[in-house]
Coordinates of C-alpha atoms in Angstrom, one line a residue:
X643 CA 64.3 92.5 -23.2
X644 CA 67.6 92.8 -24.9
X645 CA 69.1 89.3 -25.2
X646 CA 70.4 87.8 -28.3
X647 CA 72.8 88.4 -31.2
X648 CA 75.1 90.4 -33.2
X649 CA 74.9 92.0 -36.5
X650 CA 77.2 95.0 -37.1
X651 CA 80.4 95.6 -35.4
X652 CA 80.6 98.9 -33.7
X653 CA 83.8 100.0 -32.0
X654 CA 83.8 102.3 -29.1
X655 CA 85.8 105.5 -29.7
X656 CA 87.2 107.6 -26.9
X657 CA 88.1 111.1 -28.0
X658 CA 90.8 113.1 -26.2
X659 CA 89.6 116.5 -24.9
X660 CA 92.0 119.5 -25.3
X661 CA 93.3 120.8 -22.0
X662 CA 91.8 124.2 -21.3
X663 CA 94.1 127.2 -21.1
X664 CA 95.4 127.9 -17.6
X665 CA 93.3 130.6 -15.9
X666 CA 94.4 132.9 -13.0
X667 CA 93.5 131.5 -9.6
X668 CA 90.2 132.8 -8.2
X669 CA 89.4 132.8 -4.6
X670 CA 86.5 130.5 -3.8
X671 CA 83.6 131.3 -1.4
X672 CA 82.9 128.8 1.4
X673 CA 79.7 127.8 -0.5
X674 CA 81.6 127.0 -3.7
X675 CA 84.2 125.1 -1.7
X676 CA 81.4 123.0 -0.1
X677 CA 79.9 122.2 -3.5
X678 CA 83.3 121.2 -4.8
X679 CA 83.9 119.0 -1.8
X680 CA 80.5 117.4 -2.1
X681 CA 81.0 116.8 -5.9
X682 CA 84.4 115.2 -5.1
X683 CA 82.9 113.0 -2.4
X684 CA 80.1 111.9 -4.8
X685 CA 82.6 111.1 -7.5
X686 CA 84.7 109.1 -5.0
X687 CA 81.5 107.3 -3.8
X688 CA 80.6 106.4 -7.4
X689 CA 84.1 105.1 -8.1
X690 CA 84.0 102.9 -5.0
X691 CA 80.5 101.6 -5.9
X692 CA 81.6 100.9 -9.4
X693 CA 84.6 99.0 -8.2
X694 CA 82.5 97.0 -5.7
X695 CA 79.9 96.1 -8.3
X696 CA 82.5 95.0 -10.9
X697 CA 84.3 93.0 -8.2
X698 CA 81.1 91.3 -7.3
X699 CA 80.4 90.3 -10.9
X700 CA 83.9 89.2 -11.8
X701 CA 84.0 85.5 -12.6
X702 CA 80.3 84.9 -12.2
X703 CA 78.7 82.4 -14.6
X704 CA 75.5 82.9 -16.5
X705 CA 75.4 86.6 -16.1
X706 CA 74.2 86.4 -12.5
X707 CA 72.3 83.2 -12.8
X708 CA 74.6 81.4 -10.3
X709 CA 74.7 84.2 -7.7
X710 CA 73.3 83.7 -4.2
X711 CA 70.3 85.7 -3.1
X712 CA 72.5 88.0 -1.0
X713 CA 74.9 88.6 -3.9
X714 CA 72.0 89.3 -6.2
X715 CA 70.5 91.8 -3.7
X716 CA 73.8 93.6 -3.4
X717 CA 74.1 94.0 -7.2
X718 CA 70.7 95.7 -7.2
X719 CA 71.5 97.9 -4.2
X720 CA 74.7 99.1 -5.7
X721 CA 73.1 99.7 -9.1
X722 CA 70.3 101.7 -7.4
X723 CA 72.8 103.7 -5.5
X724 CA 74.8 104.6 -8.6
X725 CA 71.6 105.5 -10.5
X726 CA 70.4 107.8 -7.7
X727 CA 73.7 109.7 -7.5
X728 CA 74.3 109.7 -11.2
X729 CA 75.6 112.8 -12.9
X730 CA 75.3 111.2 -16.4
X731 CA 72.6 113.5 -17.6
X732 CA 70.8 112.7 -20.9
X733 CA 72.6 109.5 -21.7
X734 CA 70.9 109.3 -25.1
X735 CA 73.2 112.1 -26.3
X736 CA 76.3 110.9 -24.6
X737 CA 79.3 109.9 -26.9
X738 CA 79.9 107.0 -24.5
X739 CA 76.6 105.3 -25.4
X740 CA 77.3 104.0 -28.9
X741 CA 79.6 100.9 -29.1
X742 CA 79.9 97.3 -28.0
X743 CA 79.0 96.5 -24.4
X744 CA 79.5 93.2 -22.7
X745 CA 76.7 92.1 -20.5
X746 CA 78.0 91.1 -17.0
X747 CA 74.6 90.7 -15.4
X748 CA 70.9 90.7 -16.1
X749 CA 68.1 90.0 -13.8
X750 CA 65.2 91.4 -11.8
X751 CA 65.1 92.6 -8.2
X752 CA 64.4 89.9 -5.7
X753 CA 66.1 87.2 -7.7
X754 CA 63.0 86.7 -9.9
X755 CA 64.1 84.4 -12.7
X756 CA 62.4 83.6 -16.0
X757 CA 62.4 79.8 -16.3
X758 CA 62.1 78.1 -19.6
X759 CA 60.0 75.2 -18.3
X760 CA 57.8 77.5 -16.2
X761 CA 54.2 77.9 -17.5
X762 CA 54.0 81.1 -15.5
X763 CA 57.0 82.5 -17.3
X764 CA 55.4 81.7 -20.7
X765 CA 52.1 83.2 -19.6
X766 CA 53.8 86.5 -18.6
X767 CA 55.8 86.6 -21.9
X768 CA 52.7 85.9 -24.1
X769 CA 50.7 88.6 -22.2
X770 CA 53.5 91.1 -22.6
X771 CA 54.4 91.2 -18.9
X772 CA 57.6 89.2 -18.9
X773 CA 60.8 88.6 -20.9
X774 CA 61.2 85.7 -23.4
X775 CA 62.0 82.4 -21.7
X776 CA 64.0 81.3 -24.8
X777 CA 66.2 84.4 -24.6
X778 CA 66.7 83.9 -20.9
X779 CA 67.6 80.2 -21.3
X780 CA 70.4 81.2 -23.7
X781 CA 71.6 84.3 -21.8
X782 CA 71.8 82.5 -18.5
X783 CA 73.7 79.5 -20.0
X784 CA 77.3 79.0 -18.9
X785 CA 78.0 77.6 -22.4
X786 CA 77.5 81.1 -23.8
X787 CA 81.0 82.7 -23.5
X788 CA 79.9 86.3 -23.9
X789 CA 76.7 88.3 -24.4
X790 CA 77.0 91.7 -26.1
X791 CA 74.8 94.6 -26.8
X792 CA 75.9 96.8 -29.7
X793 CA 74.4 100.3 -29.8
X794 CA 74.6 102.1 -33.1
X795 CA 73.3 105.6 -33.6
X796 CA 73.1 107.7 -36.7
X797 CA 74.5 111.2 -36.9
X798 CA 72.3 113.2 -34.5
X799 CA 71.1 110.0 -32.8
X800 CA 67.6 110.1 -34.3
X801 CA 67.9 106.7 -35.9
X802 CA 69.9 103.5 -35.2
X803 CA 69.7 100.1 -33.8
X804 CA 70.5 97.9 -30.9
X805 CA 72.0 94.5 -31.7
X806 CA 72.1 91.8 -29.1
X807 CA 74.8 89.3 -29.7
X808 CA 75.2 85.8 -28.2
X809 CA 78.8 84.8 -28.7
X810 CA 79.3 81.0 -29.1
X811 CA 82.6 81.3 -30.9
X812 CA 84.4 79.6 -32.4
X813 CA 81.4 77.7 -33.6
X814 CA 78.5 80.2 -33.8
X815 CA 77.1 83.6 -33.2
X816 CA 73.5 84.6 -32.8
X817 CA 72.4 88.2 -33.4
X818 CA 69.0 89.8 -32.8
X819 CA 68.5 93.3 -34.2
X820 CA 66.2 96.0 -32.8
X821 CA 65.5 99.2 -34.7
X822 CA 65.3 102.4 -32.7
X823 CA 61.8 103.9 -32.7
X824 CA 62.2 107.1 -30.8
X825 CA 63.4 108.6 -27.5
X826 CA 60.6 108.5 -24.9
X827 CA 62.8 110.4 -22.5
X828 CA 66.4 111.9 -22.5
X829 CA 67.8 108.6 -21.1
X830 CA 65.4 106.1 -22.7
X831 CA 65.6 104.5 -26.2
X832 CA 62.5 102.9 -27.7
X833 CA 63.0 100.0 -30.0
X834 CA 61.3 97.3 -32.0
X835 CA 62.9 93.9 -32.7
X836 CA 63.1 93.5 -36.4
X837 CA 65.0 90.3 -37.1
X838 CA 68.1 88.3 -36.5
X839 CA 70.6 85.8 -37.8
X840 CA 72.3 82.7 -36.7
X841 CA 75.8 82.1 -38.0
X842 CA 77.2 78.6 -37.6
X843 CA 80.6 77.5 -38.8
X844 CA 79.8 74.2 -40.5
X845 CA 82.0 72.8 -43.2
X846 CA 84.1 73.7 -46.2
X847 CA 85.6 76.7 -44.4
X848 CA 82.2 78.3 -44.6
X849 CA 79.6 79.7 -42.3
X850 CA 75.9 78.8 -42.5
X851 CA 73.7 81.9 -42.5
X852 CA 70.3 81.1 -41.0
X853 CA 67.4 83.5 -40.1
X854 CA 66.6 83.8 -36.5
X855 CA 63.5 81.6 -36.0
X856 CA 61.2 84.1 -34.4
X857 CA 58.5 85.9 -36.6
X858 CA 58.9 89.4 -35.0
X859 CA 56.4 90.9 -37.4
X860 CA 53.7 88.7 -35.9
X861 CA 54.5 89.5 -32.3
X862 CA 52.8 92.9 -32.2
X863 CA 53.6 94.9 -29.1
X864 CA 55.7 92.0 -27.7
X865 CA 58.3 93.0 -30.2
X866 CA 58.5 96.5 -28.8
X867 CA 60.3 97.7 -25.8
X868 CA 62.6 100.4 -24.3
X869 CA 66.0 100.6 -22.7
X870 CA 66.8 103.2 -20.1
X871 CA 70.3 104.0 -19.1
X872 CA 70.5 106.2 -16.0
X873 CA 74.1 105.6 -15.2
X874 CA 76.9 105.8 -17.8
X875 CA 80.6 106.2 -17.4
X876 CA 83.7 105.2 -19.4
X877 CA 83.8 101.9 -17.6
X878 CA 80.2 101.0 -16.8
X879 CA 76.6 101.3 -18.0
X880 CA 73.5 100.5 -16.0
X881 CA 70.4 100.0 -18.1
X882 CA 66.8 98.8 -17.3
X883 CA 64.4 97.3 -19.8
X884 CA 60.7 97.6 -20.1
X885 CA 60.2 94.1 -18.6
X886 CA 61.9 95.1 -15.4
X887 CA 65.4 93.7 -15.9
X888 CA 68.6 95.3 -14.8
X889 CA 71.6 95.1 -17.2
X890 CA 75.1 95.7 -16.0
X891 CA 77.4 96.3 -19.0
X892 CA 81.1 97.2 -19.5
X893 CA 82.6 98.5 -22.7
X894 CA 84.5 95.9 -24.8
X895 CA 85.6 97.2 -28.2
X896 CA 86.8 93.9 -29.8
X897 CA 84.6 90.8 -30.3
X898 CA 85.8 87.3 -29.4
X899 CA 85.8 86.3 -33.1
X900 CA 86.1 89.3 -35.4
X901 CA 86.1 87.1 -38.6
X902 CA 82.8 85.4 -37.6
X903 CA 81.1 88.6 -36.5
X904 CA 82.2 90.5 -39.6
X905 CA 79.8 88.3 -41.5
X906 CA 77.0 90.0 -39.7
X907 CA 77.6 93.2 -41.5
X908 CA 74.7 94.1 -43.8
X909 CA 75.3 92.3 -47.1
X910 CA 76.3 94.4 -50.1
X911 CA 73.6 95.3 -52.6
X912 CA 73.2 92.7 -55.3
X913 CA 75.3 93.3 -58.4
X914 CA 73.7 95.4 -61.1
X915 CA 72.7 93.4 -64.2
X916 CA 75.1 94.1 -67.1
X917 CA 73.9 96.4 -69.9
X918 CA 72.3 94.6 -72.8
X919 CA 74.7 96.1 -75.2
X920 CA 77.7 94.5 -73.4
X921 CA 76.2 91.0 -73.8
X922 CA 77.8 90.1 -77.1
X923 CA 78.8 86.5 -76.5
X924 CA 76.7 83.3 -76.9
X925 CA 73.9 83.0 -74.3
X926 CA 74.2 80.6 -71.3
X927 CA 71.4 78.7 -69.7
X928 CA 72.1 77.5 -66.1
X929 CA 70.6 74.1 -65.3
X930 CA 70.3 74.0 -61.5
X931 CA 71.2 71.4 -58.9
X932 CA 68.3 69.5 -57.2
X933 CA 65.9 71.9 -55.6
X934 CA 67.9 74.9 -57.0
X935 CA 66.2 78.0 -58.1
X936 CA 67.1 81.2 -60.1
X937 CA 67.8 83.1 -56.9
X938 CA 70.5 80.6 -55.8
X939 CA 72.6 81.4 -58.9
X940 CA 72.6 85.2 -58.7
X941 CA 76.4 85.2 -58.0
X942 CA 77.1 83.0 -61.0
X943 CA 74.8 84.9 -63.3
X944 CA 76.6 88.2 -62.4
X945 CA 80.0 86.7 -63.0
X946 CA 79.1 85.4 -66.5
X947 CA 77.3 88.6 -67.5
X948 CA 80.4 90.5 -66.5
X949 CA 82.2 88.3 -69.1
X950 CA 79.7 89.3 -71.8
X951 CA 77.3 86.4 -71.8
X952 CA 73.5 86.8 -71.7
X953 CA 72.5 84.4 -68.9
X954 CA 69.2 82.6 -68.0
X955 CA 68.4 80.0 -65.4
X956 CA 66.0 77.2 -66.2
X957 CA 62.8 78.2 -64.5
X958 CA 62.4 75.7 -61.7
X959 CA 60.8 76.1 -58.3
X960 CA 61.4 74.0 -55.2
X961 CA 58.0 72.2 -55.4
X962 CA 58.7 71.0 -59.0
X963 CA 60.8 68.3 -57.5
X964 CA 57.9 66.8 -55.6
X965 CA 56.7 65.4 -59.0
X966 CA 59.4 62.8 -58.6
X967 CA 57.3 61.3 -55.8
X968 CA 55.0 59.9 -58.4
X969 CA 57.7 57.5 -59.4
X970 CA 58.0 55.9 -56.0
X971 CA 55.1 53.4 -56.3
X972 CA 56.2 52.2 -59.7
X973 CA 58.0 48.9 -60.3
X974 CA 60.7 50.7 -62.2
X975 CA 61.6 52.7 -59.1
X976 CA 62.0 49.6 -56.9
X977 CA 64.0 47.8 -59.6
X978 CA 66.2 50.9 -59.9
X979 CA 65.2 51.1 -63.6
X980 CA 63.8 54.6 -63.9
X981 CA 64.1 56.6 -67.1
X982 CA 64.5 60.4 -67.1
X983 CA 61.9 60.8 -69.8
X984 CA 59.2 59.6 -67.3
X985 CA 60.7 60.7 -64.0
X986 CA 62.0 64.2 -64.9
X987 CA 59.7 65.8 -67.6
X988 CA 59.3 68.9 -65.5
X989 CA 63.1 69.5 -65.8
X990 CA 63.0 69.0 -69.5
X991 CA 60.2 71.6 -69.8
X992 CA 62.3 74.0 -67.8
X993 CA 65.3 73.6 -70.0
X994 CA 63.1 74.0 -73.1
X995 CA 61.4 77.2 -71.7
X996 CA 64.8 78.7 -70.6
X997 CA 66.4 78.0 -74.0
X998 CA 63.4 79.4 -75.9
X999 CA 63.5 82.6 -73.9
X1000 CA 67.2 83.2 -74.6
X1001 CA 66.7 82.3 -78.3
X1002 CA 63.8 84.8 -78.6
X1003 CA 65.8 87.6 -77.0
X1004 CA 69.0 86.8 -78.8
X1005 CA 68.0 85.4 -82.2
X1006 CA 70.7 83.8 -84.3
X1007 CA 72.7 82.7 -81.3
X1008 CA 73.0 79.1 -80.0
X1009 CA 72.5 78.4 -76.3
X1010 CA 75.3 76.9 -74.2
X1011 CA 74.1 74.7 -71.3
X1012 CA 75.9 75.2 -68.0
X1013 CA 74.7 72.5 -65.6
X1014 CA 75.4 72.2 -61.9
X1015 CA 75.4 69.0 -60.0
X1016 CA 72.7 66.6 -61.1
X1017 CA 71.6 69.2 -63.7
X1018 CA 74.6 67.9 -65.7
X1019 CA 73.3 64.3 -66.3
X1020 CA 69.7 65.5 -66.7
X1021 CA 71.0 67.9 -69.4
X1022 CA 72.7 64.9 -71.1
X1023 CA 69.4 63.0 -71.1
X1024 CA 67.5 66.0 -72.4
X1025 CA 69.9 66.6 -75.2
X1026 CA 69.8 62.9 -76.1
X1027 CA 66.0 62.7 -76.6
X1028 CA 65.9 65.7 -78.9
X1029 CA 65.8 65.3 -82.7
X1030 CA 69.3 65.8 -84.0
X1031 CA 68.3 68.7 -86.2
X1032 CA 66.7 70.6 -83.3
X1033 CA 69.6 69.8 -81.0
X1034 CA 72.2 71.2 -83.4
X1035 CA 70.2 74.2 -84.2
X1036 CA 69.5 75.2 -80.6
X1037 CA 72.6 74.2 -78.6
X1038 CA 76.3 74.5 -79.1
X1039 CA 77.9 73.2 -75.8
X1040 CA 77.4 71.5 -72.5
X1041 CA 79.6 72.4 -69.5
X1042 CA 79.0 70.6 -66.2
X1043 CA 80.1 71.7 -62.7
X1044 CA 80.5 69.0 -60.0
X1045 CA 78.1 66.6 -61.9
X1046 CA 78.3 62.9 -60.9
X1047 CA 78.4 61.4 -64.4
X1048 CA 79.3 57.8 -63.7
X1049 CA 76.6 55.4 -62.4
X1050 CA 77.3 53.4 -59.2
X1051 CA 79.5 50.3 -59.7
X1052 CA 77.9 46.9 -60.1
X1053 CA 76.9 45.0 -57.1
X1054 CA 75.7 46.3 -53.8
X1055 CA 76.1 50.0 -54.6
X1056 CA 74.0 49.5 -57.8
X1057 CA 71.2 48.1 -55.7
X1058 CA 71.2 51.2 -53.5
X1059 CA 71.6 53.6 -56.4
X1060 CA 70.2 57.0 -55.2
X1061 CA 69.1 57.9 -58.7
X1062 CA 67.1 54.6 -59.0
X1063 CA 68.7 53.8 -62.3
X1064 CA 68.5 57.3 -63.9
X1065 CA 72.3 57.7 -64.1
X1066 CA 72.7 54.2 -65.6
X1067 CA 70.0 55.0 -68.2
X1068 CA 71.9 58.2 -69.3
X1069 CA 75.4 56.6 -69.4
X1070 CA 74.2 53.5 -71.3
X1071 CA 72.4 55.5 -74.0
X1072 CA 74.6 58.7 -74.2
X1073 CA 78.1 57.8 -73.0
X1074 CA 80.8 60.3 -72.8
X1075 CA 80.8 63.4 -75.0
X1076 CA 78.2 61.7 -77.1
X1077 CA 77.0 64.3 -79.6
X1078 CA 79.8 65.3 -82.0
X1079 CA 78.1 68.6 -82.9
X1080 CA 78.4 69.8 -79.3
X1081 CA 81.4 70.9 -77.3
X1082 CA 81.8 69.4 -73.8
X1083 CA 83.5 70.6 -70.6
X1084 CA 83.5 68.8 -67.3
X1085 CA 84.7 70.5 -64.2
X1086 CA 85.6 68.7 -61.0
X1087 CA 87.5 69.3 -57.8
X1088 CA 89.7 67.6 -55.2
X1089 CA 89.1 70.1 -52.4
X1090 CA 87.7 67.6 -49.9
X1091 CA 88.9 64.1 -49.1
X1092 CA 86.3 61.8 -47.6
X1093 CA 87.1 60.4 -44.2
X1094 CA 85.3 58.6 -41.4
X1095 CA 85.0 60.4 -38.1
X1096 CA 88.4 60.4 -36.5
X1097 CA 90.2 60.0 -39.8
X1098 CA 91.1 63.7 -40.3
X1099 CA 90.0 65.8 -43.2
X1100 CA 87.6 67.8 -41.1
X1101 CA 85.0 66.0 -38.9
X1102 CA 81.9 67.3 -40.7
X1103 CA 83.3 67.9 -44.2
X1104 CA 85.2 64.6 -44.3
X1105 CA 82.3 62.5 -43.0
X1106 CA 79.8 64.2 -45.4
X1107 CA 82.1 63.6 -48.3
X1108 CA 82.7 59.9 -47.3
X1109 CA 78.9 59.3 -47.1
X1110 CA 78.4 60.9 -50.5
X1111 CA 81.4 59.5 -52.4
X1112 CA 80.8 55.9 -51.2
X1113 CA 77.4 55.2 -52.9
X1114 CA 78.4 57.2 -56.0
X1115 CA 81.7 55.6 -56.7
X1116 CA 82.1 52.7 -54.4
X1117 CA 84.9 54.4 -52.4
X1118 CA 84.6 56.9 -49.6
X1119 CA 88.1 57.9 -48.8
X1120 CA 88.8 59.6 -52.2
X1121 CA 89.0 63.3 -53.3
X1122 CA 86.2 65.4 -54.6
X1123 CA 84.2 68.6 -54.1
X1124 CA 82.6 67.4 -50.9
X1125 CA 79.6 65.8 -52.7
X1126 CA 80.8 64.5 -56.0
X1127 CA 84.0 62.4 -56.1
X1128 CA 86.5 63.6 -58.8
X1129 CA 86.5 60.2 -60.5
X1130 CA 82.8 60.6 -61.3
X1131 CA 82.9 64.2 -62.4
X1132 CA 84.3 63.8 -65.9
X1133 CA 83.2 62.4 -69.3
X1134 CA 85.4 60.6 -71.7
X1135 CA 86.0 62.8 -74.8
X1136 CA 85.1 66.1 -72.9
X1137 CA 87.6 68.8 -72.1
X1138 CA 88.3 68.2 -68.4
X1139 CA 89.4 70.7 -65.8
X1140 CA 90.0 70.6 -62.1
X1141 CA 89.5 73.5 -59.7
X1142 CA 89.9 74.0 -56.0
X1143 CA 86.3 74.5 -55.0
X1144 CA 83.5 72.9 -53.1
X1145 CA 80.2 71.6 -54.5
X1146 CA 77.8 74.3 -53.5
X1147 CA 77.6 77.5 -51.5
X1148 CA 73.9 77.6 -50.7
X1149 CA 71.1 75.4 -49.4
X1150 CA 69.0 75.0 -52.6
X1151 CA 65.7 76.8 -52.7
X1152 CA 66.0 78.1 -49.2
X1153 CA 67.7 81.4 -49.6
X1154 CA 70.3 80.3 -47.1
X1155 CA 74.0 80.6 -48.1
X1156 CA 77.3 79.2 -46.9
X1157 CA 79.2 82.5 -46.4
X1158 CA 82.8 82.3 -47.3
X1159 CA 82.5 79.0 -49.3
X1160 CA 84.6 78.9 -52.4
X1161 CA 82.4 76.9 -54.9
X1162 CA 82.2 76.5 -58.7
X1163 CA 80.3 79.7 -59.0
X1164 CA 82.6 81.9 -56.9
X1165 CA 83.9 84.8 -59.2
X1166 CA 87.5 83.7 -58.9
X1167 CA 86.7 80.1 -59.6
X1168 CA 84.5 81.0 -62.6
X1169 CA 87.7 82.5 -64.2
X1170 CA 89.3 79.1 -64.2
X1171 CA 86.7 77.5 -66.5
X1172 CA 84.5 80.2 -68.1
X1173 CA 86.9 80.7 -71.0
X1174 CA 85.5 77.5 -72.5
X1175 CA 82.2 79.4 -73.1
X1176 CA 82.1 81.4 -76.4

């Protein structure tokens, strides 16, 4: 049953038809006049039935969920009448079929409803005899402003997809995609649900891109279906699904929120890696944020390679960070007196492996460390524990992006130190731009001011910033990148720069990105600090 989501925006096109050349009048036989009269009467009847159906559905909530039994029966009677007298022909090949259609009604004859809390509804769904209770819960909700079905057909109509769009703008859009798998009959399209996305406007002028939480590949035949459209006109489409539901749809070329729905377009292919011959500058090793992986930094890698740098990412995986749990039962953890050498050896090994790989591939060149978020102070600790000769022979610079370098202030905030003493350890032993043989750059931002709810600065973004800034620096209502306050982002003795950017544009290690978020690794922001790298 078609129900959720949007993916690609298809706009209906209506093509003008040239007027035929005027022909000499020809006398009609009585039989031909009768056929013409009958055809005109049928057209008039269809027009009247369309008008009555649209009038009946105007202003209804929940796509028919709030209709009385008599109103529901009248919808099905009118639909059946229009289908029986239809002159639409093979609708699969009609130029009217592709495009965006708004769902005005969906339901079964007799007012049979699929209830979310009904065991019978779930039994029918799992046995393949009924529609999804989850989809019906959403589609029948009055909080869903609009429900769309977008039909996209390839040239010749042999391939394509049907995208079902739940429009919750301005906050969210849900889109479920079904790939076409044939034409069982001239007016029936076969399909298989293949995936979906949930786009949620969250914070930092960005949209969180989440996968639709249904494993369609595991549903077998429950992911298959068909949609038959026996009535199709420029102003109305009547379709029936394989689970018995009737869909009444009207064309609607423009979405409620074009900007949000545009994000459902298929993503562009990943940028091609730069040719080895063009990588003539010193190599760069990216030291990720907590839980960050190589895939999270593809955008930043491409931007730096385009500037001529060989780039690697310290080979960390999400589960590496679970090794920190071994520190929790120790007295040092509870005293907030941890040392990076004991708590973060896995990160040290990743930096070492990444640097060795770059040095092997580009012998004679020193490595520049580019550290994001907490990767910055971990890199400081790593560099500090190296023998001086090895450090100066291997590395030439450390640049940090949004790193909280300063430990929490004395007193209460020191006792609730989120790093459990790790930051204090680094700052006490390797303060500022500590190693004179290295060049240092620190990059911070004042894009987001922290604020309590009701204090402006964006409800979610301001509150998140306040909650992050307060334990890091002792003040919540200051400026920063949304996670790291600006006052903590710099090192004494380092070259310091400020950019207009947010802390991060992805959920580390998850493959989920904040679409439209301008962060330290966005190509235009990279241009504001990357000239430091040699």
